[in-house]
Amino acid sequence: MAAIKNIDLSSGYKIRNEEGIFYLTLQVVLWVDIFSRQNYRDIIIDSLRFAKINKGLNVHAYVIMSNHVHMIVSVKEGKLSKVIGEFKSYTSKQIIEHIKDVSESRRTWLLELFGREGKISSRNKSYKVWTHENHPVELESTYFFDQKLNYIHENLVRAGLVYKAEDYVYSSASAYAGMESILEIEIDYLY
């Protein structure tokens, strides 16, 4: 079964087919639980909405966990890797600005941690919120699409945070259940 491919493990996980549909995992450095607070989850939702409207991002599924985000995405045209890179860069800046500007009880700790990670990274100048890797897996069949979709939606159920996946606001499970959703998604499977 060659349903999952286009991954070169010798050079890390990279998006090889920019026109494909991918399952991604974006994780916060050192697994910091930044998304345990609504204001940071809202930054992700607002940024996904912007990328959909202005960058051609198709969001087929997502869940925002406390320290990482799973999503199934593609682009209408252009390069998915560029859109995701811009998304991560923008959300990093927004998260850092928010930490500095709002009443954040963890402000000093978060800024020191993200600042330390930024200093040891060759790709960042000051703060680093996201790890470099996106762990992209191209989904080339409905079987693997459905498998990753189920994994995304059941993540919070497995973690014991909700009884039903569709009850979590920061997930596409409600849209797949025909309910109101905080972010409009593309439910089409592309197959």
Short mmCIF file of C-alpha atoms in Angstrom, two decimals:
data_model
loop_
_atom_site.label_atom_id
_atom_site.label_comp_id
_atom_site.label_asym_id
_atom_site.label_seq_id
_atom_site.Cartn_x
_atom_site.Cartn_y
_atom_site.Cartn_z
CA MET A 1 0.00 0.00 0.00
CA ALA A 2 1.61 3.23 -1.15
CA ALA A 3 -1.09 5.42 0.34
CA ILE A 4 1.29 7.36 2.56
CA LYS A 5 4.36 8.58 0.74
CA ASN A 6 6.42 11.60 -0.22
CA ILE A 7 8.34 11.50 3.05
CA ASP A 8 12.12 11.56 2.93
CA LEU A 9 13.21 10.41 6.36
CA SER A 10 16.87 11.10 5.60
CA SER A 11 16.19 14.84 5.52
CA GLY A 12 13.27 14.92 7.93
CA TYR A 13 9.62 15.18 7.17
CA LYS A 14 9.01 17.53 4.24
CA ILE A 15 6.09 18.27 1.98
CA ARG A 16 7.13 16.93 -1.42
CA ASN A 17 3.83 17.21 -3.28
CA GLU A 18 2.69 20.78 -2.68
CA GLU A 19 -0.68 20.00 -4.30
CA GLY A 20 -1.47 17.07 -2.03
CA ILE A 21 -3.64 16.82 1.03
CA PHE A 22 -1.65 16.44 4.23
CA TYR A 23 -2.08 15.48 7.84
CA LEU A 24 0.13 17.82 9.91
CA THR A 25 1.08 18.06 13.56
CA LEU A 26 2.32 21.46 14.71
CA GLN A 27 3.79 21.26 18.19
CA VAL A 28 4.81 23.93 20.67
CA VAL A 29 8.46 23.84 21.74
CA LEU A 30 9.06 21.67 24.80
CA TRP A 31 5.37 20.73 24.69
CA VAL A 32 4.39 23.88 26.60
CA ASP A 33 0.64 23.94 27.31
CA ILE A 34 0.02 27.35 25.75
CA PHE A 35 -3.35 26.39 24.27
CA SER A 36 -4.81 25.54 27.66
CA ARG A 37 -6.08 29.13 27.51
CA GLN A 38 -8.83 30.26 25.15
CA ASN A 39 -7.13 33.46 23.98
CA TYR A 40 -4.27 31.47 22.42
CA ARG A 41 -6.65 28.97 20.81
CA ASP A 42 -8.51 31.94 19.32
CA ILE A 43 -5.26 33.17 17.74
CA ILE A 44 -5.01 29.82 15.94
CA ILE A 45 -8.64 29.93 14.77
CA ASP A 46 -8.36 33.56 13.57
CA SER A 47 -5.11 32.76 11.76
CA LEU A 48 -6.58 29.68 10.08
CA ARG A 49 -9.56 31.77 8.99
CA PHE A 50 -7.20 34.41 7.53
CA ALA A 51 -5.14 31.75 5.73
CA LYS A 52 -8.31 30.26 4.25
CA ILE A 53 -9.50 33.61 2.92
CA ASN A 54 -6.20 35.16 1.88
CA LYS A 55 -3.76 32.28 1.26
CA GLY A 56 -6.01 29.62 -0.29
CA LEU A 57 -5.69 27.19 2.62
CA ASN A 58 -8.24 24.38 2.67
CA VAL A 59 -8.83 23.17 6.22
CA HIS A 60 -10.43 19.73 6.05
CA ALA A 61 -10.08 18.88 9.75
CA TYR A 62 -8.34 20.16 12.87
CA VAL A 63 -8.10 19.97 16.62
CA ILE A 64 -6.28 22.33 18.96
CA MET A 65 -4.82 20.41 21.88
CA SER A 66 -3.07 22.03 24.86
CA ASN A 67 0.37 21.99 23.27
CA HIS A 68 -0.07 21.00 19.64
CA VAL A 69 -2.43 21.25 16.69
CA HIS A 70 -3.42 18.43 14.35
CA MET A 71 -4.89 19.30 10.97
CA ILE A 72 -5.67 17.95 7.55
CA VAL A 73 -4.99 20.68 5.01
CA SER A 74 -4.31 21.42 1.36
CA VAL A 75 -4.07 24.56 -0.75
CA LYS A 76 -6.15 25.72 -3.68
CA GLU A 77 -2.98 26.82 -5.47
CA GLY A 78 0.55 27.66 -4.48
CA LYS A 79 2.75 25.93 -1.95
CA LEU A 80 1.33 24.37 1.17
CA SER A 81 4.74 24.51 2.87
CA LYS A 82 4.88 28.29 2.35
CA VAL A 83 1.35 28.82 3.71
CA ILE A 84 2.09 26.71 6.79
CA GLY A 85 5.41 28.48 7.33
CA GLU A 86 3.70 31.88 7.19
CA PHE A 87 0.94 30.61 9.49
CA LYS A 88 3.47 29.44 12.09
CA SER A 89 5.48 32.65 11.84
CA TYR A 90 2.41 34.86 12.23
CA THR A 91 0.87 32.87 15.08
CA SER A 92 4.22 32.86 16.92
CA LYS A 93 4.36 36.64 16.78
CA GLN A 94 0.74 36.95 17.86
CA ILE A 95 1.20 34.58 20.78
CA ILE A 96 4.31 36.44 22.00
CA GLU A 97 2.56 39.81 21.65
CA HIS A 98 -0.41 38.45 23.57
CA ILE A 99 1.82 37.12 26.35
CA LYS A 100 3.40 40.57 26.66
CA ASP A 101 0.18 42.60 26.41
CA VAL A 102 -2.42 40.75 28.47
CA SER A 103 -2.61 39.71 32.05
CA GLU A 104 -0.73 36.42 31.73
CA SER A 105 0.23 34.81 35.04
CA ARG A 106 2.92 32.78 33.26
CA ARG A 107 4.36 35.80 31.38
CA THR A 108 7.92 35.73 32.75
CA TRP A 109 8.25 31.96 32.49
CA LEU A 110 6.79 31.79 28.95
CA LEU A 111 8.91 34.66 27.61
CA GLU A 112 12.08 33.20 29.14
CA LEU A 113 11.32 29.74 27.77
CA PHE A 114 10.36 30.89 24.26
CA GLY A 115 13.29 33.34 24.30
CA ARG A 116 15.77 30.61 25.26
CA GLU A 117 14.44 28.35 22.51
CA GLY A 118 14.71 31.24 20.02
CA LYS A 119 18.37 31.85 20.91
CA ILE A 120 19.36 28.24 20.25
CA SER A 121 17.48 28.11 16.95
CA SER A 122 19.24 29.10 13.74
CA ARG A 123 15.87 30.00 12.20
CA ASN A 124 14.64 32.47 14.81
CA LYS A 125 15.92 35.82 15.98
CA SER A 126 14.18 36.17 19.32
CA TYR A 127 11.33 33.88 20.39
CA LYS A 128 10.45 30.41 19.19
CA VAL A 129 6.95 29.06 19.85
CA TRP A 130 6.67 26.20 17.33
CA THR A 131 9.10 23.39 16.64
CA HIS A 132 10.42 23.39 13.09
CA GLU A 133 8.85 20.08 12.13
CA ASN A 134 5.28 19.73 10.88
CA HIS A 135 5.40 15.93 10.52
CA PRO A 136 3.52 16.01 7.19
CA VAL A 137 1.94 12.81 5.96
CA GLU A 138 0.38 12.92 2.51
CA LEU A 139 -3.05 11.27 2.46
CA GLU A 140 -3.59 9.59 -0.88
CA SER A 141 -6.63 7.46 -0.17
CA THR A 142 -9.96 7.81 1.56
CA TYR A 143 -8.87 5.05 3.94
CA PHE A 144 -5.94 7.07 5.28
CA PHE A 145 -7.92 10.32 5.17
CA ASP A 146 -10.64 8.71 7.30
CA GLN A 147 -8.05 7.18 9.64
CA LYS A 148 -6.41 10.57 10.32
CA LEU A 149 -9.79 12.32 10.51
CA ASN A 150 -10.91 9.88 13.19
CA TYR A 151 -7.62 10.27 15.05
CA ILE A 152 -7.96 14.06 15.06
CA HIS A 153 -11.56 14.05 16.25
CA GLU A 154 -11.13 11.36 18.89
CA ASN A 155 -7.95 12.88 20.35
CA LEU A 156 -9.77 14.74 23.13
CA VAL A 157 -12.02 11.79 23.87
CA ARG A 158 -8.96 9.57 24.31
CA ALA A 159 -7.40 12.26 26.52
CA GLY A 160 -10.52 12.19 28.73
CA LEU A 161 -11.38 15.86 28.15
CA VAL A 162 -14.77 15.34 26.48
CA TYR A 163 -17.25 12.49 26.16
CA LYS A 164 -18.14 13.28 22.54
CA ALA A 165 -15.71 14.78 20.04
CA GLU A 166 -18.30 17.18 18.64
CA ASP A 167 -18.65 18.88 22.04
CA TYR A 168 -15.16 20.41 21.84
CA VAL A 169 -15.35 23.90 20.33
CA TYR A 170 -11.78 23.95 18.96
CA SER A 171 -12.18 20.98 16.64
CA SER A 172 -13.80 20.29 13.30
CA ALA A 173 -15.74 17.35 14.79
CA SER A 174 -18.86 19.50 15.25
CA ALA A 175 -18.86 20.42 11.54
CA TYR A 176 -18.63 16.74 10.57
CA ALA A 177 -21.54 16.06 12.94
CA GLY A 178 -23.64 18.69 11.12
CA MET A 179 -23.48 21.13 14.02
CA GLU A 180 -22.35 24.74 14.30
CA SER A 181 -18.58 25.13 14.06
CA ILE A 182 -16.21 27.90 15.11
CA LEU A 183 -14.32 27.57 11.79
CA GLU A 184 -15.80 26.72 8.42
CA ILE A 185 -14.03 23.71 6.97
CA GLU A 186 -13.93 21.89 3.65
CA ILE A 187 -15.63 18.59 4.34
CA ASP A 188 -15.06 17.26 0.84
CA TYR A 189 -12.60 14.37 0.84
CA LEU A 190 -10.96 15.31 -2.48
CA TYR A 191 -11.20 11.68 -3.65
#
